[in-house]
CSV table of C-alpha atoms and ligand atoms in Angstrom, one decimal:
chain,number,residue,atom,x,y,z
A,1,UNK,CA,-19.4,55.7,-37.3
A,2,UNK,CA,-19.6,54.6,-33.5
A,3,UNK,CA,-17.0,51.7,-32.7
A,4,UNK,CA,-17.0,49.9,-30.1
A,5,UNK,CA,-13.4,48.4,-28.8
A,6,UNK,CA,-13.1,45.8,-26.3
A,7,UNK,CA,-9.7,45.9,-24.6
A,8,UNK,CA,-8.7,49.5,-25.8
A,9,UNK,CA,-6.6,50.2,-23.1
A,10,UNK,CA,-4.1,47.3,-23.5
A,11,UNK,CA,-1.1,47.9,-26.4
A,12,UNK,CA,-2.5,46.8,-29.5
A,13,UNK,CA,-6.2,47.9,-28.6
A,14,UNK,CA,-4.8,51.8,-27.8
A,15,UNK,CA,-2.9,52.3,-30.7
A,16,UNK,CA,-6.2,51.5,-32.8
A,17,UNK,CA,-8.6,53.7,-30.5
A,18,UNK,CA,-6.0,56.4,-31.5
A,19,UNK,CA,-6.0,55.4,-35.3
A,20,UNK,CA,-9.9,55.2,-35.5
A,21,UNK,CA,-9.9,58.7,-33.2
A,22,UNK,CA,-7.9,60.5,-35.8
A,23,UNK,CA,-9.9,58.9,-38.9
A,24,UNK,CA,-12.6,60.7,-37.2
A,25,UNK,CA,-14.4,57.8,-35.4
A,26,UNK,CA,-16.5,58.0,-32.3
A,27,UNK,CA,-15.1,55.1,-30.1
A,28,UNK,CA,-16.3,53.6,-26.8
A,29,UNK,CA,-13.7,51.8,-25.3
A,30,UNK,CA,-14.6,48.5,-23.1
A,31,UNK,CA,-11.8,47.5,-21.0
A,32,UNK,CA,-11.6,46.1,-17.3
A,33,UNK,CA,-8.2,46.9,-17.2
A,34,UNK,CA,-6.4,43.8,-15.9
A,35,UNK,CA,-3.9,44.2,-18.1
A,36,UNK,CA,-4.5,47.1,-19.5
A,37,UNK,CA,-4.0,51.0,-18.4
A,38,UNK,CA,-6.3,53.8,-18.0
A,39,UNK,CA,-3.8,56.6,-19.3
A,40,UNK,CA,-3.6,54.3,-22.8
A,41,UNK,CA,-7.2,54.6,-23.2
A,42,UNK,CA,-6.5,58.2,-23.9
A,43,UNK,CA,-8.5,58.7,-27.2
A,44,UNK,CA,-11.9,57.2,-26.7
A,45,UNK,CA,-14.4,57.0,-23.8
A,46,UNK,CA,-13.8,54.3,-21.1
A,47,UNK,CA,-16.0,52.0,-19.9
A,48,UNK,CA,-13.7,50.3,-16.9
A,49,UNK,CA,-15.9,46.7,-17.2
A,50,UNK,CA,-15.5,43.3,-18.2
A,51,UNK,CA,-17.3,40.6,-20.9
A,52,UNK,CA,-18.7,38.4,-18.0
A,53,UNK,CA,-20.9,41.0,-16.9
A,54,UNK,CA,-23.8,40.4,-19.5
A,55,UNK,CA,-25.9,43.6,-17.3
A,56,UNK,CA,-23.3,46.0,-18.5
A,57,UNK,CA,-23.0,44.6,-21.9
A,58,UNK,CA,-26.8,44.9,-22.7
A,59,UNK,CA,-27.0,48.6,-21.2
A,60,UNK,CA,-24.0,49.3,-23.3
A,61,UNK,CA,-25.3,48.3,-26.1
A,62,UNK,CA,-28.7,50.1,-25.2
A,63,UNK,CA,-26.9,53.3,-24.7
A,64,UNK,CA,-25.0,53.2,-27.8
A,65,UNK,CA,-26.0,52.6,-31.4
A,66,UNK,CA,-22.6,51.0,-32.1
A,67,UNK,CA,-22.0,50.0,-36.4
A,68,UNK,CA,-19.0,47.6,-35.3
A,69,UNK,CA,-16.9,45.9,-32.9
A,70,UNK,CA,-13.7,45.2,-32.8
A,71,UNK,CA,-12.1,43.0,-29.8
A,72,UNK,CA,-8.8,43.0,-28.4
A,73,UNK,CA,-9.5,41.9,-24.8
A,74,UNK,CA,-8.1,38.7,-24.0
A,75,UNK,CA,-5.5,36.7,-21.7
A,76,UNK,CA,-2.9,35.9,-24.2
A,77,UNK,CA,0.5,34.5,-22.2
A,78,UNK,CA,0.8,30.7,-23.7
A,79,UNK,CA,3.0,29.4,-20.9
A,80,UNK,CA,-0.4,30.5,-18.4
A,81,UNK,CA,-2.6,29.0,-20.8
A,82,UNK,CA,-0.9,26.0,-20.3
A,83,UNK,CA,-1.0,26.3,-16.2
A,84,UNK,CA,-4.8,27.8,-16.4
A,85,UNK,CA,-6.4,26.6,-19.0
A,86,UNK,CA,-10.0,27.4,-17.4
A,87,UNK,CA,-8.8,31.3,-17.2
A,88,UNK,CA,-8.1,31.2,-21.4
A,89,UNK,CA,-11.7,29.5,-22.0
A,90,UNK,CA,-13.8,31.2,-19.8
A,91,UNK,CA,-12.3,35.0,-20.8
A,92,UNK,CA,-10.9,33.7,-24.4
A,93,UNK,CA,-14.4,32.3,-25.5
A,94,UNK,CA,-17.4,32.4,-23.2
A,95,UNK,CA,-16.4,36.1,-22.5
A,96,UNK,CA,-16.7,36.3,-26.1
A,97,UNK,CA,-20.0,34.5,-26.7
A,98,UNK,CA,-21.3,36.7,-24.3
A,99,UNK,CA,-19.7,40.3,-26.9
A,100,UNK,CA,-21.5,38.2,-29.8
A,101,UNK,CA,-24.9,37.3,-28.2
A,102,UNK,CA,-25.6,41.1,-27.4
A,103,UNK,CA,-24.4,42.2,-30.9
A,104,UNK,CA,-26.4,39.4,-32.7
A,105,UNK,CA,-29.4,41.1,-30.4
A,106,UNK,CA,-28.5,44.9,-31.2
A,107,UNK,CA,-28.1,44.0,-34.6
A,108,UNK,CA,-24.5,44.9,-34.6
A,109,UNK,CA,-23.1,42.9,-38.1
A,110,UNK,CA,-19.3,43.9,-38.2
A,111,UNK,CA,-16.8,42.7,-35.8
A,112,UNK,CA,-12.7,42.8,-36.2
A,113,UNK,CA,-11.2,39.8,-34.0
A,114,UNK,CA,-7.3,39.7,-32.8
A,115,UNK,CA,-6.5,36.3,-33.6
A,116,UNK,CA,-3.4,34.9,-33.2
A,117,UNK,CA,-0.3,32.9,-35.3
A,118,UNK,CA,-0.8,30.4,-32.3
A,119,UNK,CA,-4.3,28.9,-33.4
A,120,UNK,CA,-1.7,27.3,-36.4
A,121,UNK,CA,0.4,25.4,-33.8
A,122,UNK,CA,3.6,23.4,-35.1
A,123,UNK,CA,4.1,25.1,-38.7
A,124,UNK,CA,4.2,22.3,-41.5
A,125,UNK,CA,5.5,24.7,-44.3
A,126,UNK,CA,6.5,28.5,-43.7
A,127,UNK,CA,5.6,31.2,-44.9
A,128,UNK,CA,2.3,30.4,-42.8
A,129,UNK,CA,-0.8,31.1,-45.2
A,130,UNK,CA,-4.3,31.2,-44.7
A,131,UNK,CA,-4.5,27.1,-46.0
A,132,UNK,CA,-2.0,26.0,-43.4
A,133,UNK,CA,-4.0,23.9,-40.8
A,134,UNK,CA,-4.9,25.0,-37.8
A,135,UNK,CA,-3.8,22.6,-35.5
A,136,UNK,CA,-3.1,24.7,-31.8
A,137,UNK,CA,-1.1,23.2,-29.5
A,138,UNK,CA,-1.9,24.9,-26.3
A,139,UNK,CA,-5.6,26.3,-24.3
A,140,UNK,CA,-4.4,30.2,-25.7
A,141,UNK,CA,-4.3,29.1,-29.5
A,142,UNK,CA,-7.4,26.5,-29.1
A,143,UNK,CA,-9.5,29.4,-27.2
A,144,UNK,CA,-9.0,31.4,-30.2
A,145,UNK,CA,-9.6,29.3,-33.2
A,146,UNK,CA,-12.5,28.4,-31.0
A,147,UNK,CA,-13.9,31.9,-31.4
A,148,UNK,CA,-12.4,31.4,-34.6
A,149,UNK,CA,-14.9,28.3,-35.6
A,150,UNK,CA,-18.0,30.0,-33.5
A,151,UNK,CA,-17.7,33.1,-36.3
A,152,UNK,CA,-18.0,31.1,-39.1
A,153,UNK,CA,-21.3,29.9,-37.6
A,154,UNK,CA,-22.8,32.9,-36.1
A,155,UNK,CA,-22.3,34.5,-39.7
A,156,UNK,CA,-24.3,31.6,-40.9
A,157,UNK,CA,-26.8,31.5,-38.7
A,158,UNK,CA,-26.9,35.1,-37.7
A,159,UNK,CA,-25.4,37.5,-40.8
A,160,UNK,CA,-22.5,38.4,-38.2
A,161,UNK,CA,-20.0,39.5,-40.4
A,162,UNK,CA,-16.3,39.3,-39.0
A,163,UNK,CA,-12.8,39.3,-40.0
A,164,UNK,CA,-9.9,37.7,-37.7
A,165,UNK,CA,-6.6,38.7,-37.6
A,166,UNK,CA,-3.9,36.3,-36.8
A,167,UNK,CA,-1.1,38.2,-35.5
A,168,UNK,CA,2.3,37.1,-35.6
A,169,UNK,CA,4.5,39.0,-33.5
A,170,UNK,CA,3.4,42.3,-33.0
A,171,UNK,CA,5.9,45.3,-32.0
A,172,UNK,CA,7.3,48.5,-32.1
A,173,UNK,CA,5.0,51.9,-30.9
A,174,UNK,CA,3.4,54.8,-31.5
A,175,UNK,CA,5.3,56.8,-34.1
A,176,UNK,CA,4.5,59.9,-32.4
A,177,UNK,CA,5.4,58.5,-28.8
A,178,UNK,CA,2.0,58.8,-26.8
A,179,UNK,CA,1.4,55.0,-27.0
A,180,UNK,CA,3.6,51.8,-26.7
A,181,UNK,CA,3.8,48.3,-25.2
A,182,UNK,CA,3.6,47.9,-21.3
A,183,UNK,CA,3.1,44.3,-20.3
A,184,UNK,CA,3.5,43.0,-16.6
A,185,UNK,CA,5.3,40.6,-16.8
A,186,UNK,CA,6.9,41.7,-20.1
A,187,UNK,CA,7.2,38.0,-21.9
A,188,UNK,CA,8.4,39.6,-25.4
A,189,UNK,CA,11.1,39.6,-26.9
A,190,UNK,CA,11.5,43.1,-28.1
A,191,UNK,CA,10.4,45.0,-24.8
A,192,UNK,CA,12.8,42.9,-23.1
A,193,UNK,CA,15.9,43.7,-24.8
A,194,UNK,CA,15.1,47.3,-24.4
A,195,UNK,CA,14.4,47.3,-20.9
A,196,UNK,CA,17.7,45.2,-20.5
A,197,UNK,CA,19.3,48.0,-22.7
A,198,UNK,CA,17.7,50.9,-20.8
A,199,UNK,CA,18.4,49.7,-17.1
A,200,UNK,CA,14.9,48.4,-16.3
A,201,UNK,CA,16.3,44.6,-16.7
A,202,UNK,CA,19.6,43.5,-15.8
A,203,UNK,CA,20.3,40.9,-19.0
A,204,UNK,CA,18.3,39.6,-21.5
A,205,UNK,CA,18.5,35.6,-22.2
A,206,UNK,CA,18.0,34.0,-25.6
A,207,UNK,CA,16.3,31.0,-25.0
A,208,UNK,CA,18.5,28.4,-27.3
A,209,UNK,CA,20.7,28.4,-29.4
A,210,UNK,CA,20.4,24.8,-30.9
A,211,UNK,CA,17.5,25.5,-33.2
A,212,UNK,CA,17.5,24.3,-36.7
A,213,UNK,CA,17.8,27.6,-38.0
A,214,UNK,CA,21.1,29.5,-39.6
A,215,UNK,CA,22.7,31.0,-36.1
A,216,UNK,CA,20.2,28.6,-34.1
A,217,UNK,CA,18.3,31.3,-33.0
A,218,UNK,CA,14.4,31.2,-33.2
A,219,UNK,CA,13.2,33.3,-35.9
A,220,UNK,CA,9.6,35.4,-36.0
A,221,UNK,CA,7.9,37.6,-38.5
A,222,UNK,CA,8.0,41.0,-36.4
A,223,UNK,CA,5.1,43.4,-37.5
A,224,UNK,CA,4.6,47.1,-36.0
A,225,UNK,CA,2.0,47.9,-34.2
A,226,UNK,CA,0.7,50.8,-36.8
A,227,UNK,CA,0.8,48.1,-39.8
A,228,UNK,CA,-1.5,45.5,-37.6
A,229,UNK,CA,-4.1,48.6,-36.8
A,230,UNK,CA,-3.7,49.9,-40.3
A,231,UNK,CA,-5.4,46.3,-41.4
A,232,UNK,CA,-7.5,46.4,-38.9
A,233,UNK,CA,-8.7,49.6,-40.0
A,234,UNK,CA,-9.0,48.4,-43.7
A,235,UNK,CA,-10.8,45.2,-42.6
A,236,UNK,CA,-13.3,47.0,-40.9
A,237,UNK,CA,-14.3,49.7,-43.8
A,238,UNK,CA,-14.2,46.3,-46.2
A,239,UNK,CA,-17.0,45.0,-43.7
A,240,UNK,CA,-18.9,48.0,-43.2
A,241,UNK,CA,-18.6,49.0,-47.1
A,242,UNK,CA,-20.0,44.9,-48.0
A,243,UNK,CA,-17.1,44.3,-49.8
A,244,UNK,CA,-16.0,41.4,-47.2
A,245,UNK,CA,-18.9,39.2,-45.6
A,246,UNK,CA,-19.2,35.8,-43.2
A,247,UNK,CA,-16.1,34.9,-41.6
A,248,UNK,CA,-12.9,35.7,-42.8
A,249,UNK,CA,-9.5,35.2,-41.3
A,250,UNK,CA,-6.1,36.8,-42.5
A,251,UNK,CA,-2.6,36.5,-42.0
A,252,UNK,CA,-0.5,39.6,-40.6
A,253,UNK,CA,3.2,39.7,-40.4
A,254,UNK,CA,5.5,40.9,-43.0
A,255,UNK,CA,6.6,38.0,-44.7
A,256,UNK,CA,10.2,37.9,-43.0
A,257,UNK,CA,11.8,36.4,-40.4
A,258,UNK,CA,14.7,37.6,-38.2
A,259,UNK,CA,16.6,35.6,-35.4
A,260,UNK,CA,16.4,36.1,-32.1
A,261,UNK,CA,20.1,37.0,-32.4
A,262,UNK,CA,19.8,39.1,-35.2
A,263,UNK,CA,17.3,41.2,-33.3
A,264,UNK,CA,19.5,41.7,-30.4
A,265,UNK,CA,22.0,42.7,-32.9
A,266,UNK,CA,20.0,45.3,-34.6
A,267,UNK,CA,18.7,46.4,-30.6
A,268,UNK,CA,22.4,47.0,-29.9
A,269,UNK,CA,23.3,49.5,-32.5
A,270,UNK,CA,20.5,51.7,-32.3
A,271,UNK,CA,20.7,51.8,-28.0
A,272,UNK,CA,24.5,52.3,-28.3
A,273,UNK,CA,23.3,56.1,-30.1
A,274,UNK,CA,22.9,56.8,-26.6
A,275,UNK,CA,25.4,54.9,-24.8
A,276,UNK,CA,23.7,52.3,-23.6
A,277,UNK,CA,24.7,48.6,-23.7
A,278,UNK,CA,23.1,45.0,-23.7
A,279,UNK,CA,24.6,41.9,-21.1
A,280,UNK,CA,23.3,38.8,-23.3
A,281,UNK,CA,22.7,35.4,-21.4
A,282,UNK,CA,22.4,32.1,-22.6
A,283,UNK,CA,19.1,29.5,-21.6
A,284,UNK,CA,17.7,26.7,-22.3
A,285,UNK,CA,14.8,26.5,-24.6
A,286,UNK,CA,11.4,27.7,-24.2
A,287,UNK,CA,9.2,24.7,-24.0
A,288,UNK,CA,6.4,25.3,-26.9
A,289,UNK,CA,8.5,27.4,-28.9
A,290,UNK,CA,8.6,26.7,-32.7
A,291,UNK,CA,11.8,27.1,-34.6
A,292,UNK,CA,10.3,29.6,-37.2
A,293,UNK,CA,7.4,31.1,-37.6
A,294,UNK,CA,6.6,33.3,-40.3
A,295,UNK,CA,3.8,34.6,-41.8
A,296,UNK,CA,2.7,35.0,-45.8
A,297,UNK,CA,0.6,37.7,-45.6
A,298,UNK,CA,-0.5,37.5,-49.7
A,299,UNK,CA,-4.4,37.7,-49.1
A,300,UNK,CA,-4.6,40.4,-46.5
A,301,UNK,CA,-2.7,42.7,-49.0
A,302,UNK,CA,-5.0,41.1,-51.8
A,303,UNK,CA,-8.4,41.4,-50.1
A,304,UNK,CA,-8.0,44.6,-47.9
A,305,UNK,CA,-5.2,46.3,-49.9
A,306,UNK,CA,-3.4,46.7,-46.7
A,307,UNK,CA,0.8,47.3,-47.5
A,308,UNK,CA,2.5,47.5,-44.0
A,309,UNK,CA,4.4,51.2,-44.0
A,310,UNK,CA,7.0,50.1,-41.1
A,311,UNK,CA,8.2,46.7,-42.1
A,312,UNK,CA,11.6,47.5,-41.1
A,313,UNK,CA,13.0,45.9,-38.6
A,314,UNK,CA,15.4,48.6,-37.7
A,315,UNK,CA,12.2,51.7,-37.5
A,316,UNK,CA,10.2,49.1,-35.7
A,317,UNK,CA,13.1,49.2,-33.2
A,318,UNK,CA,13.4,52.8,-33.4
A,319,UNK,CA,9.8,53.2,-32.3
A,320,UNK,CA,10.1,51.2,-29.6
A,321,UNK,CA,13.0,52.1,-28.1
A,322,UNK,CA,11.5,55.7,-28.4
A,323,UNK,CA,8.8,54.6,-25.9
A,324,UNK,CA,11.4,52.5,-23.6
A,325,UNK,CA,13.6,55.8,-23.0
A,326,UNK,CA,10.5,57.5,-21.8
A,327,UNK,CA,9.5,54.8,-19.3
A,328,UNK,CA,12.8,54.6,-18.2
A,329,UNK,CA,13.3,58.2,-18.0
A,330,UNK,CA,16.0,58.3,-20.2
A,331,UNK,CA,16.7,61.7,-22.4
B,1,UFG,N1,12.8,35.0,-26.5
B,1,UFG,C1,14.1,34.9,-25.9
B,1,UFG,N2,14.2,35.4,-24.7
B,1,UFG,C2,13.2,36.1,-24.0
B,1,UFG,C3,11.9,36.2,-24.6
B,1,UFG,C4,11.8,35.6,-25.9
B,1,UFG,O1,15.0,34.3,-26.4
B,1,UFG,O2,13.4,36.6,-22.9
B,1,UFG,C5,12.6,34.4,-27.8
B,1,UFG,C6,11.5,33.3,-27.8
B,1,UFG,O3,12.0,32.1,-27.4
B,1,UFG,C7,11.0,33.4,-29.2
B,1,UFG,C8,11.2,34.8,-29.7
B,1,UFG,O4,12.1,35.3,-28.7
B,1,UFG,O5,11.8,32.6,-30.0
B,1,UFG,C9,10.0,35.6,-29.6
B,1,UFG,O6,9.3,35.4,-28.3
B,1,UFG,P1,8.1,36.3,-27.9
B,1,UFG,O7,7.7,35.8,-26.5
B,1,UFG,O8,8.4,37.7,-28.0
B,1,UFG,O9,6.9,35.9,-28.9
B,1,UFG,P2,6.4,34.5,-29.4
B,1,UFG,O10,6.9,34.3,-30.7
B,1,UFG,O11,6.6,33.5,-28.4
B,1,UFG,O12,4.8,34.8,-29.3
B,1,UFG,C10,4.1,35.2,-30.4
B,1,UFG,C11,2.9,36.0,-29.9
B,1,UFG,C12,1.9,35.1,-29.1
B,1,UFG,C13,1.6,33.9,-29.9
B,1,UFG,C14,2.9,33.2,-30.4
B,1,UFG,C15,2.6,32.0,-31.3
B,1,UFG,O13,3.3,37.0,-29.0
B,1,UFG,O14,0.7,35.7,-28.8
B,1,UFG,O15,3.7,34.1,-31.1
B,1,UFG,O16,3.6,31.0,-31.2
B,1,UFG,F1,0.9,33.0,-29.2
């Protein structure tokens, strides 16, 4: 099978070329790397190139005789989707029309979209499932459910068959250390207790602590990076194998939340293993910032038979503290 990824040099794009490389896939990797790194796009072939250039696209696709795609190449910082909205349209969805035109043309039927918890906007009930509305409440969310809405009609109109993935917050690394998340600026919350942990950052500041929530901390449904490619993975065979068809959109996360304090703490006992401590400030809220957000995640273990094998919060850490110690050269 020839796969196609878009954006296979950013975090959660590498750690799926690397997945599909060891399942024995051929993968092309698309990725103009604006945010994403050469040396990450270590498993497939890169193509350094971006969505707006329709030329490229159509040779690609010429070149190749690809069986799927699956797309991870998009801006996705909500506070600069807020600032730039025409940045998140123009790369978010006509970049994207332009990946679906040339696969409708190539005859291309499967396609794997990162989709976000964000297209759901203010929760009304949590655990978040597939019936909550989606209601976004910034240009990042709205650019995806956009791409969201334009699947369900391309697989109408077109037989496109696709399957989104709304991520809730995706962590942790590459269990065997070649891969893990490098973001600039780092905006998460993870990364950024590390790199205050490690050195790289002098504190880390929790941003309120007046939320309606048991320590007033924000709390988030914190998935691993394998877990999220692992359904990826599954969604894609379902696809290819006809099991799954038209547009589908599931749920990731693993069905718990933890506290922005309580992953602090958690951060703090495995980085004092090798002497290292946290300085924790206090801030004021981030604006757009739901109390709690957390996903149910019933039908993607239902319909792709996906069962996350790092759910822990403490091994996601692990993982990623692993990759912290090597960016910050720490033995
Ligand atoms: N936080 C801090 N201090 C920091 C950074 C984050 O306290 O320095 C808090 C945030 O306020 C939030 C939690 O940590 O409560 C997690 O924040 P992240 O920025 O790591 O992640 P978000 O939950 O904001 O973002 C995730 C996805 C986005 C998606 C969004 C939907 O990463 O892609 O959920 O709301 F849009």
């Amino acid at each position: 099978m020839v796969i196609l990824v878009v954006g296979g040099a950013g975090y959660i794009g590498s750690h799926m070329v690397k997945q599909l490389s060891k399942a024995g896939k051929q993968v092309v990797v698309l990725d103009n790397l604006s945010t994403g790194f050469r040396e990450l796009a270590c498993y497939g072939q890169l193509v350094v190139g971006d969505l707006a250039d329709t030329v490229l696209l159509e040779r690609l696709f010429r070149e190749h005789q690809f069986d799927a795609v699956m797309h991870f190449a998009a801006c996705s910082l909500v506070g600069e989707s807020v600032g730039d909205p025409a940045k998140y349209y123009r790369n978010n969805v006509s970049n994207t029309l332009n990946l679906l035109d040339v696969m409708v043309r190539h005859h291309v039927r499967h396609f794997i979209f990162s989709s976000t918890a964000a297209t759901f906007g203010e929760p009304e009930y949590t655990p978040i499932d597939e019936a909550h509305p989606q209601a976004p409440i910034n240009p990042y969310g709205a650019s995806k459910l956009m791409v969201e809405r334009a699947l369900q009609d391309y697989a109408t109109a077109y037989g496109l068959n696709s399957v989104s993935l709304r991520y809730f917050n995706a962590c942790g690394a590459d269990p065997e250390g070649v891969l893990g998340e490098c973001h600039d600026p780092e905006t998460h919350l993870i990364p950024l207790i590390l790199q205050a942990a490690s050195g790289r950052r002098k504190s880390i500041t929790v941003f309120g602590r007046d939320y309606p929530t048991e320590d007033g901390t924000c709390i988030r449904d914190y998935i691993h990076i394998e877990d999220l490619c692992s359904a990826h993975a599954l969604a894609l065979q379902a696809l290819v194998d006809g099991e799954l068809s038209g547009a589908l959109g599931f749920n990731l996360g693993n069905g718990q939340g933890y506290s922005v304090q309580e992953v602090i703490d958690v951060v703090k006992d495995i980085v004092a293993e090798d002497s290292c401590e946290l300085a924790v400030e206090e801030g004021e809220r981030r604006a757009g910032d739901p109390a709690r957000l957390v996903a149910d995640a019933t039908q993607a273990k239902k319909a792709l038979g996906w069962q996350p094998q790092y759910a822990d919060l403490i091994t996601i850490v692990r993982h990623a503290w692993a990759w912290e110690k090597k960016l910050a050269r720490i033995q």
